[in-house]
XYZ file of C-alpha atoms in Angstrom:
318
model
C 81.490 129.499 93.080
C 80.646 125.847 92.947
C 78.509 124.777 90.044
C 76.400 121.638 90.431
C 74.643 120.209 87.402
C 72.136 117.557 88.546
C 71.549 116.128 85.076
C 73.687 116.744 82.053
C 72.498 115.224 78.809
C 74.938 115.318 75.920
C 73.384 115.717 72.480
C 73.202 112.477 70.550
C 74.422 114.004 67.317
C 77.823 114.660 68.924
C 78.445 110.911 69.218
C 77.355 109.866 65.749
C 79.923 107.605 64.135
C 82.198 109.131 61.546
C 82.116 107.735 58.056
C 84.772 105.061 57.610
C 86.977 107.168 55.358
C 86.821 110.129 57.750
C 87.688 107.898 60.708
C 90.650 106.457 58.859
C 91.868 109.955 58.008
C 91.298 111.153 61.559
C 93.462 108.534 63.250
C 96.498 109.020 60.997
C 99.017 110.666 63.290
C 102.627 109.671 63.718
C 104.893 110.579 66.632
C 107.355 113.349 65.903
C 109.983 111.382 67.789
C 110.359 108.354 70.038
C 112.755 108.344 73.001
C 114.035 105.657 75.365
C 113.365 107.048 78.834
C 114.230 104.076 81.072
C 115.265 100.436 81.193
C 113.733 98.416 84.050
C 113.584 94.671 84.652
C 115.175 94.197 81.208
C 112.270 96.202 79.696
C 113.110 99.174 77.491
C 110.507 101.861 78.055
C 109.855 104.397 75.317
C 107.787 107.536 74.980
C 106.281 108.961 71.807
C 106.131 112.741 71.403
C 103.426 114.327 69.263
C 104.096 118.033 68.854
C 101.259 120.511 68.451
C 100.495 121.972 65.052
C 99.097 125.366 65.998
C 102.238 127.324 65.145
C 102.195 128.996 68.562
C 103.829 128.000 71.839
C 102.264 124.810 73.203
C 99.502 125.445 75.734
C 100.656 122.452 77.810
C 101.998 118.919 77.390
C 99.764 115.930 78.135
C 101.445 112.725 79.350
C 99.134 109.873 78.346
C 99.123 106.389 79.946
C 97.080 103.712 78.157
C 94.583 101.320 79.738
C 94.384 97.546 79.825
C 94.193 96.422 83.445
C 98.005 96.461 83.859
C 98.024 93.245 81.800
C 97.733 94.452 78.185
C 97.428 97.520 75.971
C 99.791 99.822 74.122
C 100.411 103.521 73.662
C 99.260 103.732 70.014
C 95.665 102.541 70.333
C 93.266 104.015 67.788
C 91.033 105.727 70.357
C 94.096 107.394 71.867
C 95.484 108.454 68.482
C 92.225 110.198 67.603
C 92.444 112.066 70.902
C 96.101 112.955 70.310
C 95.248 114.427 66.945
C 92.551 116.659 68.412
C 94.918 117.830 71.157
C 97.809 118.605 68.825
C 95.482 120.437 66.436
C 94.391 122.599 69.386
C 97.894 123.521 70.536
C 98.809 120.808 73.049
C 101.852 118.556 72.912
C 101.215 114.890 73.755
C 103.619 112.351 75.226
C 102.423 108.730 75.194
C 104.436 106.394 77.433
C 105.229 102.724 77.927
C 105.065 101.181 81.402
C 105.575 97.714 82.867
C 102.498 95.483 82.974
C 102.575 94.035 86.475
C 99.435 91.892 86.046
C 100.289 90.382 82.666
C 99.360 86.700 82.785
C 97.855 87.014 86.270
C 94.763 84.934 87.118
C 92.716 85.664 90.218
C 90.950 83.213 92.505
C 88.724 85.846 94.069
C 88.459 89.534 94.867
C 90.317 89.156 98.137
C 93.265 90.707 99.931
C 95.766 88.735 97.867
C 94.439 90.145 94.609
C 94.281 93.681 95.971
C 97.888 93.457 97.197
C 99.028 92.128 93.816
C 97.105 94.862 91.991
C 98.559 97.514 94.294
C 102.074 96.315 93.471
C 101.288 96.553 89.749
C 100.019 100.101 90.217
C 103.116 101.090 92.194
C 105.389 99.714 89.478
C 103.494 101.610 86.777
C 103.587 104.845 88.799
C 107.354 104.463 89.112
C 107.509 104.301 85.316
C 105.292 107.381 84.976
C 107.605 109.222 87.364
C 110.622 108.067 85.325
C 109.031 109.445 82.161
C 108.185 112.679 83.977
C 111.762 113.001 85.262
C 113.063 112.415 81.740
C 110.854 115.219 80.397
C 111.937 117.576 83.187
C 115.628 116.854 82.619
C 115.416 117.052 78.828
C 112.652 119.610 78.414
C 114.802 122.188 76.663
C 116.240 119.801 74.063
C 112.824 118.184 73.508
C 111.068 121.574 73.358
C 108.624 120.474 76.068
C 107.477 122.870 78.796
C 108.024 120.722 81.901
C 106.380 123.356 84.108
C 103.016 122.546 82.549
C 102.722 118.756 82.369
C 99.251 117.208 82.565
C 99.003 113.504 83.486
C 96.149 111.714 81.720
C 95.007 108.165 81.292
C 92.280 105.661 80.582
C 91.403 102.880 83.068
C 94.793 101.564 84.271
C 96.371 104.743 82.915
C 93.871 106.826 84.867
C 94.669 104.866 88.024
C 98.357 105.582 87.436
C 97.704 109.295 86.954
C 95.530 109.682 90.057
C 97.885 107.541 92.132
C 100.912 109.542 90.996
C 99.259 112.780 92.099
C 98.298 111.214 95.437
C 101.955 110.177 95.927
C 103.165 113.709 95.163
C 100.628 115.320 97.505
C 101.649 112.964 100.310
C 105.426 113.295 99.685
C 105.949 109.540 99.459
C 109.316 107.945 98.906
C 108.224 106.928 95.415
C 107.570 110.571 94.528
C 110.967 111.673 95.861
C 112.550 110.979 92.452
C 110.872 114.176 91.230
C 112.080 117.700 92.073
C 110.831 118.755 95.505
C 108.696 121.598 94.153
C 107.274 119.669 91.178
C 103.623 118.934 90.634
C 101.556 118.142 87.591
C 99.559 121.039 86.207
C 96.486 118.828 86.101
C 95.118 115.289 85.979
C 92.659 113.797 83.463
C 91.100 110.537 84.658
C 88.911 108.252 82.576
C 87.675 105.590 85.031
C 90.523 105.888 87.519
C 90.985 105.213 91.233
C 93.640 105.297 93.949
C 95.155 102.887 96.495
C 95.734 104.013 100.061
C 96.635 102.004 103.173
C 95.105 104.570 105.517
C 91.498 103.666 104.843
C 90.504 106.486 102.511
C 91.601 109.153 100.005
C 93.667 111.325 102.365
C 95.799 114.118 100.823
C 98.392 115.976 102.916
C 98.251 118.942 100.528
C 95.868 120.108 97.844
C 95.778 118.139 94.626
C 96.325 119.857 91.305
C 93.157 120.466 89.239
C 91.607 117.115 88.307
C 88.840 116.066 85.933
C 87.057 112.737 86.470
C 84.971 110.677 84.041
C 83.479 107.372 85.194
C 80.432 105.159 84.823
C 78.391 104.913 88.002
C 77.876 101.180 87.309
C 81.536 100.422 86.554
C 82.252 96.755 87.404
C 85.970 96.816 86.604
C 87.253 99.917 88.426
C 85.282 100.705 91.576
C 83.194 103.848 91.136
C 82.900 104.113 94.924
C 85.411 101.891 96.756
C 86.696 98.445 97.659
C 88.264 98.052 101.073
C 90.041 95.278 102.992
C 90.779 96.525 106.506
C 92.735 99.791 105.904
C 93.689 98.945 102.325
C 91.474 101.232 100.284
C 90.854 101.251 96.532
C 88.483 104.058 95.608
C 87.206 105.650 92.430
C 85.467 108.838 91.398
C 82.681 108.868 94.005
C 84.952 108.516 97.041
C 87.748 110.753 95.724
C 85.387 113.554 94.668
C 83.680 113.413 98.057
C 87.066 114.211 99.617
C 87.807 116.888 96.993
C 84.479 118.569 97.635
C 84.951 118.531 101.406
C 88.399 120.123 101.126
C 87.540 122.592 98.356
C 89.916 121.101 95.771
C 89.739 122.229 92.144
C 87.919 119.574 90.104
C 85.365 118.637 87.472
C 83.455 115.343 87.721
C 81.281 113.680 85.078
C 79.393 110.681 86.485
C 77.725 108.568 83.809
C 74.382 107.228 85.032
C 73.753 103.566 84.215
C 77.070 103.227 82.385
C 79.998 100.960 83.112
C 83.653 100.760 82.204
C 83.004 101.850 78.617
C 83.414 105.422 79.895
C 87.154 104.682 80.068
C 87.200 104.854 76.271
C 85.268 108.086 75.750
C 88.189 110.521 75.415
C 87.153 111.388 71.878
C 83.502 111.902 72.853
C 84.087 114.169 75.852
C 86.740 116.296 74.200
C 84.867 119.621 74.680
C 84.642 119.037 78.446
C 88.351 118.203 78.665
C 89.537 121.209 76.678
C 87.321 123.611 78.607
C 88.724 122.176 81.848
C 92.318 122.539 80.637
C 91.772 126.086 79.390
C 89.780 127.255 82.410
C 90.958 125.308 85.454
C 94.564 124.606 84.482
C 95.805 127.312 82.117
C 93.709 130.195 83.478
C 93.878 128.933 87.068
C 90.158 129.314 87.745
C 88.261 127.197 90.272
C 85.343 126.250 88.047
C 83.778 123.317 89.884
C 81.500 121.066 87.843
C 79.820 117.972 89.293
C 77.524 116.485 86.663
C 75.453 113.344 86.263
C 75.552 112.429 82.583
C 72.796 110.374 80.976
C 73.605 109.336 77.424
C 72.518 106.008 75.885
C 74.465 106.577 72.664
C 77.901 105.702 74.097
C 78.880 102.316 72.597
C 79.789 99.392 74.842
C 82.836 97.509 73.478
C 83.415 93.879 74.451
C 86.219 94.759 76.868
C 83.819 96.862 78.951
C 81.033 94.278 79.316
C 82.597 92.079 81.997
C 83.799 92.506 85.559
C 87.157 92.503 87.303
C 86.906 88.715 87.589
C 86.392 88.404 83.840
C 89.343 90.673 83.082
C 91.739 88.482 85.063
C 90.304 85.084 84.048
C 88.726 84.303 87.401
C 89.242 80.740 88.626
C 87.342 78.964 91.426
């Protein structure tokens, strides 16, 4: 049964800052091993594996892609490391990956078709790298002690775009997705301020997506919460994708942050209870628990990187 929550207010005490010494202790986590999974365009791409510490069989393995607008960022950011530690403590393995930054050094002259085409190419290149990492885990799952039948793709901002786009490619059997085994799909997707590209004018899926959880600010000025469209070239975020999911009875959770912007991309640590309940219920137990919630919470901090717009991110020039 579908569950709609018209207003979901998270308690302020949950977001109170940790004391400095506790924060420092919390983010200390080192990868168990680092592996070279591909070399592309003279770039060596590595993945870090963080094994769970529960003593039991891993519940699932989360493949994490970092954010940064496809122009910057790295896989060992503090906010990600805090999240990794929580996941590994709760019985999940985590794999954090490198990918090529197709918009590094890029400056835009306007939000026009040229920029959208360039951004789409950067996304495609990053998705190829995500698929290469996924293929590596599938091929080497036994030796790495990773259950490749239960891989969850997750990401923040650019990493969320990659994750959603990768699932769209799999569901539509694109040539890019053909590098994966024919019967492969991710067990789930976790998107913090993500979106997808599609040249057919909207978020069309030929087959049902795997369970997906969305987090995004409804006033996001960097990744479109609804959509941007130039003729049939579509770039759409949580609002437009979830509308399609709802219409086609896909398995999803959506948390829409009222009055908030791109800072929601960095709230993995804050929304951890929602993520773990989704993974346990919708992915591991296979239930169709549909949540569509409007979240109102003024306590979420706004870092400098979230205050601007797409033009600011890519050093807009007249």
